[in-house]
Amino acid sequence: MIRLLYCSKAKHEPNQETVDAILLASRKNNKTLGITGVLIHGGGMYMQVLEGHEHAVIRTYVKILEDKRHTDSRIIYITPVKDRLFNNWTMGVIEGDPLTFEDVAELRANRMESVHSDAFTRVMRKFSTILTHT
Ligand SMILES: Cc1cc2nc3c(=O)[nH]c(=O)nc-3n(C[C@H](O)[C@H](O)[C@H](O)COP(=O)(O)O)c2cc1C
């Protein structure tokens, strides 16, 4: 399995209707493909974690890339994993500007070349903790 984190710019600040539409499609498709994860949105940005089998995650990411609701998507981190962090979420959602989360801005600024896997894991755990408390 792999876990992929990317962030992108929203074309328009997403309203509830847009987010609901994305979640509806995500939950339907991701369930079929065995993908779990979380979508964080706010401050004109999307950030999303996708985890699951390599082919399913890459195929889904490529499809998401073509979505006109956002632009400038870039992968921040991608890593092989043994376990899921978002087990119970075909797509969880967190409302908030990703950059206001501690560690995220740094993670994004450094990108893959210099991001330590511990920093990545820390941020992912934080997201999963937020989800289990909402
Ligand atoms: C920020 C963002 C995240 C998305 N995440 C997913 C996702 O996790 N899974 C998914 O199937 N579609 C996701 N989508 C929607 C896809 O781009 C696409 O519209 C959808 O998969 C089409 O579903 P359909 O083929 O069932 O009509 C996302 C779109 C955006 C803008």
mmCIF file of C-alpha atoms and ligand atoms in Angstrom:
data_model
loop_
_atom_site.group_PDB
_atom_site.id
_atom_site.type_symbol
_atom_site.label_atom_id
_atom_site.label_comp_id
_atom_site.label_asym_id
_atom_site.label_seq_id
_atom_site.Cartn_x
_atom_site.Cartn_y
_atom_site.Cartn_z
ATOM 1 C CA MET A 1 0.000 0.000 0.000
ATOM 2 C CA ILE A 2 0.975 3.615 -0.373
ATOM 3 C CA ARG A 3 -0.012 6.876 1.274
ATOM 4 C CA LEU A 4 0.008 10.061 -0.782
ATOM 5 C CA LEU A 5 -0.406 13.639 0.380
ATOM 6 C CA TYR A 6 -0.953 16.452 -2.079
ATOM 7 C CA CYS A 7 -2.180 19.991 -1.927
ATOM 8 C CA SER A 8 -3.809 22.138 -4.578
ATOM 9 C CA LYS A 9 -5.369 25.538 -5.099
ATOM 10 C CA ALA A 10 -9.146 25.723 -5.194
ATOM 11 C CA LYS A 11 -10.459 27.468 -8.300
ATOM 12 C CA HIS A 12 -13.057 29.134 -6.088
ATOM 13 C CA GLU A 13 -13.219 28.994 -2.327
ATOM 14 C CA PRO A 14 -15.212 25.772 -1.973
ATOM 15 C CA ASN A 15 -18.723 26.129 -0.610
ATOM 16 C CA GLN A 16 -20.654 23.383 1.123
ATOM 17 C CA GLU A 17 -22.228 22.262 -2.126
ATOM 18 C CA THR A 18 -18.858 21.770 -3.826
ATOM 19 C CA VAL A 19 -17.399 19.899 -0.875
ATOM 20 C CA ASP A 20 -20.490 17.705 -0.569
ATOM 21 C CA ALA A 21 -20.294 16.828 -4.268
ATOM 22 C CA ILE A 22 -16.598 15.910 -3.988
ATOM 23 C CA LEU A 23 -17.248 13.814 -0.889
ATOM 24 C CA LEU A 24 -20.180 12.010 -2.432
ATOM 25 C CA ALA A 25 -18.154 10.929 -5.483
ATOM 26 C CA SER A 26 -15.110 10.168 -3.333
ATOM 27 C CA ARG A 27 -16.946 7.972 -0.891
ATOM 28 C CA LYS A 28 -18.635 5.993 -3.642
ATOM 29 C CA ASN A 29 -15.502 5.456 -5.746
ATOM 30 C CA ASN A 30 -13.035 5.071 -2.914
ATOM 31 C CA LYS A 31 -15.109 2.394 -1.249
ATOM 32 C CA THR A 32 -15.052 0.342 -4.457
ATOM 33 C CA LEU A 33 -11.297 0.865 -4.876
ATOM 34 C CA GLY A 34 -10.375 0.324 -1.226
ATOM 35 C CA ILE A 35 -9.074 3.874 -0.776
ATOM 36 C CA THR A 36 -9.215 5.682 2.540
ATOM 37 C CA GLY A 37 -8.118 9.177 3.505
ATOM 38 C CA VAL A 38 -9.043 12.694 4.397
ATOM 39 C CA LEU A 39 -9.791 15.941 2.576
ATOM 40 C CA ILE A 40 -8.796 19.172 4.286
ATOM 41 C CA HIS A 41 -10.121 22.368 2.766
ATOM 42 C CA GLY A 42 -9.968 26.052 3.591
ATOM 43 C CA GLY A 43 -8.113 29.247 2.796
ATOM 44 C CA GLY A 44 -8.541 28.597 -0.922
ATOM 45 C CA MET A 45 -6.704 25.295 -0.680
ATOM 46 C CA TYR A 46 -7.310 21.596 -0.730
ATOM 47 C CA MET A 47 -5.084 19.075 0.900
ATOM 48 C CA GLN A 48 -5.825 15.400 0.633
ATOM 49 C CA VAL A 49 -4.427 12.140 1.897
ATOM 50 C CA LEU A 50 -5.098 9.028 -0.158
ATOM 51 C CA GLU A 51 -4.072 5.605 1.063
ATOM 52 C CA GLY A 52 -4.599 2.203 -0.466
ATOM 53 C CA HIS A 53 -3.134 -0.056 -3.099
ATOM 54 C CA GLU A 54 -0.636 1.643 -5.333
ATOM 55 C CA HIS A 55 -2.565 1.330 -8.576
ATOM 56 C CA ALA A 56 -5.833 2.481 -7.061
ATOM 57 C CA VAL A 57 -4.237 5.517 -5.399
ATOM 58 C CA ILE A 58 -2.275 6.600 -8.469
ATOM 59 C CA ARG A 59 -5.233 6.102 -10.777
ATOM 60 C CA THR A 60 -7.446 8.129 -8.468
ATOM 61 C CA TYR A 61 -4.862 10.865 -8.091
ATOM 62 C CA VAL A 62 -4.529 11.169 -11.874
ATOM 63 C CA LYS A 63 -8.301 11.487 -12.134
ATOM 64 C CA ILE A 64 -8.365 14.138 -9.389
ATOM 65 C CA LEU A 65 -5.608 16.056 -11.202
ATOM 66 C CA GLU A 66 -7.935 16.590 -14.135
ATOM 67 C CA ASP A 67 -10.692 18.032 -11.984
ATOM 68 C CA LYS A 68 -11.411 21.647 -12.930
ATOM 69 C CA ARG A 69 -12.418 22.565 -9.384
ATOM 70 C CA HIS A 70 -8.795 22.910 -8.466
ATOM 71 C CA THR A 71 -5.398 23.591 -9.978
ATOM 72 C CA ASP A 72 -1.651 23.529 -9.230
ATOM 73 C CA SER A 73 -1.770 20.196 -7.484
ATOM 74 C CA ARG A 74 1.502 18.938 -6.169
ATOM 75 C CA ILE A 75 2.468 15.858 -4.283
ATOM 76 C CA ILE A 76 4.050 16.689 -0.982
ATOM 77 C CA TYR A 77 4.815 13.194 0.100
ATOM 78 C CA ILE A 78 4.288 9.642 -1.031
ATOM 79 C CA THR A 79 5.435 6.601 0.849
ATOM 80 C CA PRO A 80 4.855 2.863 1.049
ATOM 81 C CA VAL A 81 2.892 1.875 4.152
ATOM 82 C CA LYS A 82 1.874 -1.334 5.842
ATOM 83 C CA ASP A 83 -1.138 -0.017 7.718
ATOM 84 C CA ARG A 84 -3.851 2.499 7.167
ATOM 85 C CA LEU A 85 -4.199 5.570 9.354
ATOM 86 C CA PHE A 86 -7.666 6.424 8.056
ATOM 87 C CA ASN A 87 -9.154 2.973 8.342
ATOM 88 C CA ASN A 88 -12.689 4.115 8.987
ATOM 89 C CA TRP A 89 -12.791 6.850 6.387
ATOM 90 C CA THR A 90 -13.503 6.310 2.694
ATOM 91 C CA MET A 91 -12.969 10.087 2.787
ATOM 92 C CA GLY A 92 -12.992 12.039 6.004
ATOM 93 C CA VAL A 93 -13.235 15.788 5.922
ATOM 94 C CA ILE A 94 -11.613 18.522 7.978
ATOM 95 C CA GLU A 95 -12.620 22.137 7.503
ATOM 96 C CA GLY A 96 -9.756 24.515 7.905
ATOM 97 C CA ASP A 97 -6.894 26.103 6.033
ATOM 98 C CA PRO A 98 -4.255 23.357 5.832
ATOM 99 C CA LEU A 99 -1.526 25.938 6.374
ATOM 100 C CA THR A 100 -2.877 26.855 9.773
ATOM 101 C CA PHE A 101 -2.104 23.366 10.993
ATOM 102 C CA GLU A 102 1.138 23.252 12.812
ATOM 103 C CA ASP A 103 3.786 21.357 10.790
ATOM 104 C CA VAL A 104 1.835 21.423 7.548
ATOM 105 C CA ALA A 105 3.275 24.665 6.223
ATOM 106 C CA GLU A 106 6.748 23.390 6.870
ATOM 107 C CA LEU A 107 5.978 20.053 5.290
ATOM 108 C CA ARG A 108 4.678 21.843 2.229
ATOM 109 C CA ALA A 109 7.582 24.219 2.006
ATOM 110 C CA ASN A 110 10.151 21.440 2.141
ATOM 111 C CA ARG A 111 8.382 18.937 -0.091
ATOM 112 C CA MET A 112 9.658 15.462 -0.578
ATOM 113 C CA GLU A 113 13.346 16.093 -0.984
ATOM 114 C CA SER A 114 13.886 17.035 2.588
ATOM 115 C CA VAL A 115 10.761 16.028 4.462
ATOM 116 C CA HIS A 116 11.624 13.592 7.135
ATOM 117 C CA SER A 117 9.245 10.661 7.233
ATOM 118 C CA ASP A 118 8.670 11.291 10.945
ATOM 119 C CA ALA A 119 7.356 14.770 10.183
ATOM 120 C CA PHE A 120 5.012 13.318 7.601
ATOM 121 C CA THR A 121 3.765 10.623 9.980
ATOM 122 C CA ARG A 122 3.227 13.211 12.707
ATOM 123 C CA VAL A 123 1.006 15.336 10.497
ATOM 124 C CA MET A 124 -0.924 12.297 9.275
ATOM 125 C CA ARG A 125 -1.550 11.148 12.826
ATOM 126 C CA LYS A 126 -2.740 14.593 13.734
ATOM 127 C CA PHE A 127 -5.296 14.502 10.938
ATOM 128 C CA SER A 128 -6.529 11.068 11.980
ATOM 129 C CA THR A 129 -6.847 12.249 15.588
ATOM 130 C CA ILE A 130 -8.875 15.276 14.506
ATOM 131 C CA LEU A 131 -11.165 12.985 12.524
ATOM 132 C CA THR A 132 -11.799 10.588 15.369
ATOM 133 C CA HIS A 133 -12.801 13.513 17.555
ATOM 134 C CA THR A 134 -15.278 15.038 15.119
HETATM 135 C C1 LIG B 1 -9.898 18.246 -4.140
HETATM 136 C C2 LIG B 1 -10.608 17.078 -4.774
HETATM 137 C C3 LIG B 1 -10.519 15.813 -4.204
HETATM 138 C C4 LIG B 1 -11.142 14.718 -4.781
HETATM 139 N N1 LIG B 1 -11.021 13.480 -4.219
HETATM 140 C C5 LIG B 1 -11.563 12.399 -4.814
HETATM 141 C C6 LIG B 1 -11.391 11.102 -4.274
HETATM 142 O O1 LIG B 1 -10.758 10.894 -3.230
HETATM 143 N N2 LIG B 1 -11.968 10.067 -4.935
HETATM 144 C C7 LIG B 1 -12.701 10.232 -6.064
HETATM 145 O O2 LIG B 1 -13.181 9.244 -6.629
HETATM 146 N N3 LIG B 1 -12.892 11.460 -6.587
HETATM 147 C C8 LIG B 1 -12.352 12.547 -5.983
HETATM 148 N N4 LIG B 1 -12.552 13.792 -6.517
HETATM 149 C C9 LIG B 1 -13.485 13.948 -7.644
HETATM 150 C C10 LIG B 1 -12.878 13.513 -8.966
HETATM 151 O O3 LIG B 1 -12.058 14.541 -9.470
HETATM 152 C C11 LIG B 1 -14.003 13.208 -9.971
HETATM 153 O O4 LIG B 1 -14.851 14.319 -10.118
HETATM 154 C C12 LIG B 1 -14.856 12.032 -9.516
HETATM 155 O O5 LIG B 1 -14.042 10.963 -9.096
HETATM 156 C C13 LIG B 1 -15.768 11.568 -10.664
HETATM 157 O O6 LIG B 1 -16.542 10.530 -10.176
HETATM 158 P P1 LIG B 1 -17.410 9.643 -11.175
HETATM 159 O O7 LIG B 1 -16.443 9.055 -12.182
HETATM 160 O O8 LIG B 1 -18.052 8.598 -10.298
HETATM 161 O O9 LIG B 1 -18.407 10.587 -11.796
HETATM 162 C C14 LIG B 1 -11.914 14.902 -5.948
HETATM 163 C C15 LIG B 1 -12.008 16.180 -6.517
HETATM 164 C C16 LIG B 1 -11.379 17.260 -5.946
HETATM 165 C C17 LIG B 1 -11.490 18.621 -6.573
#
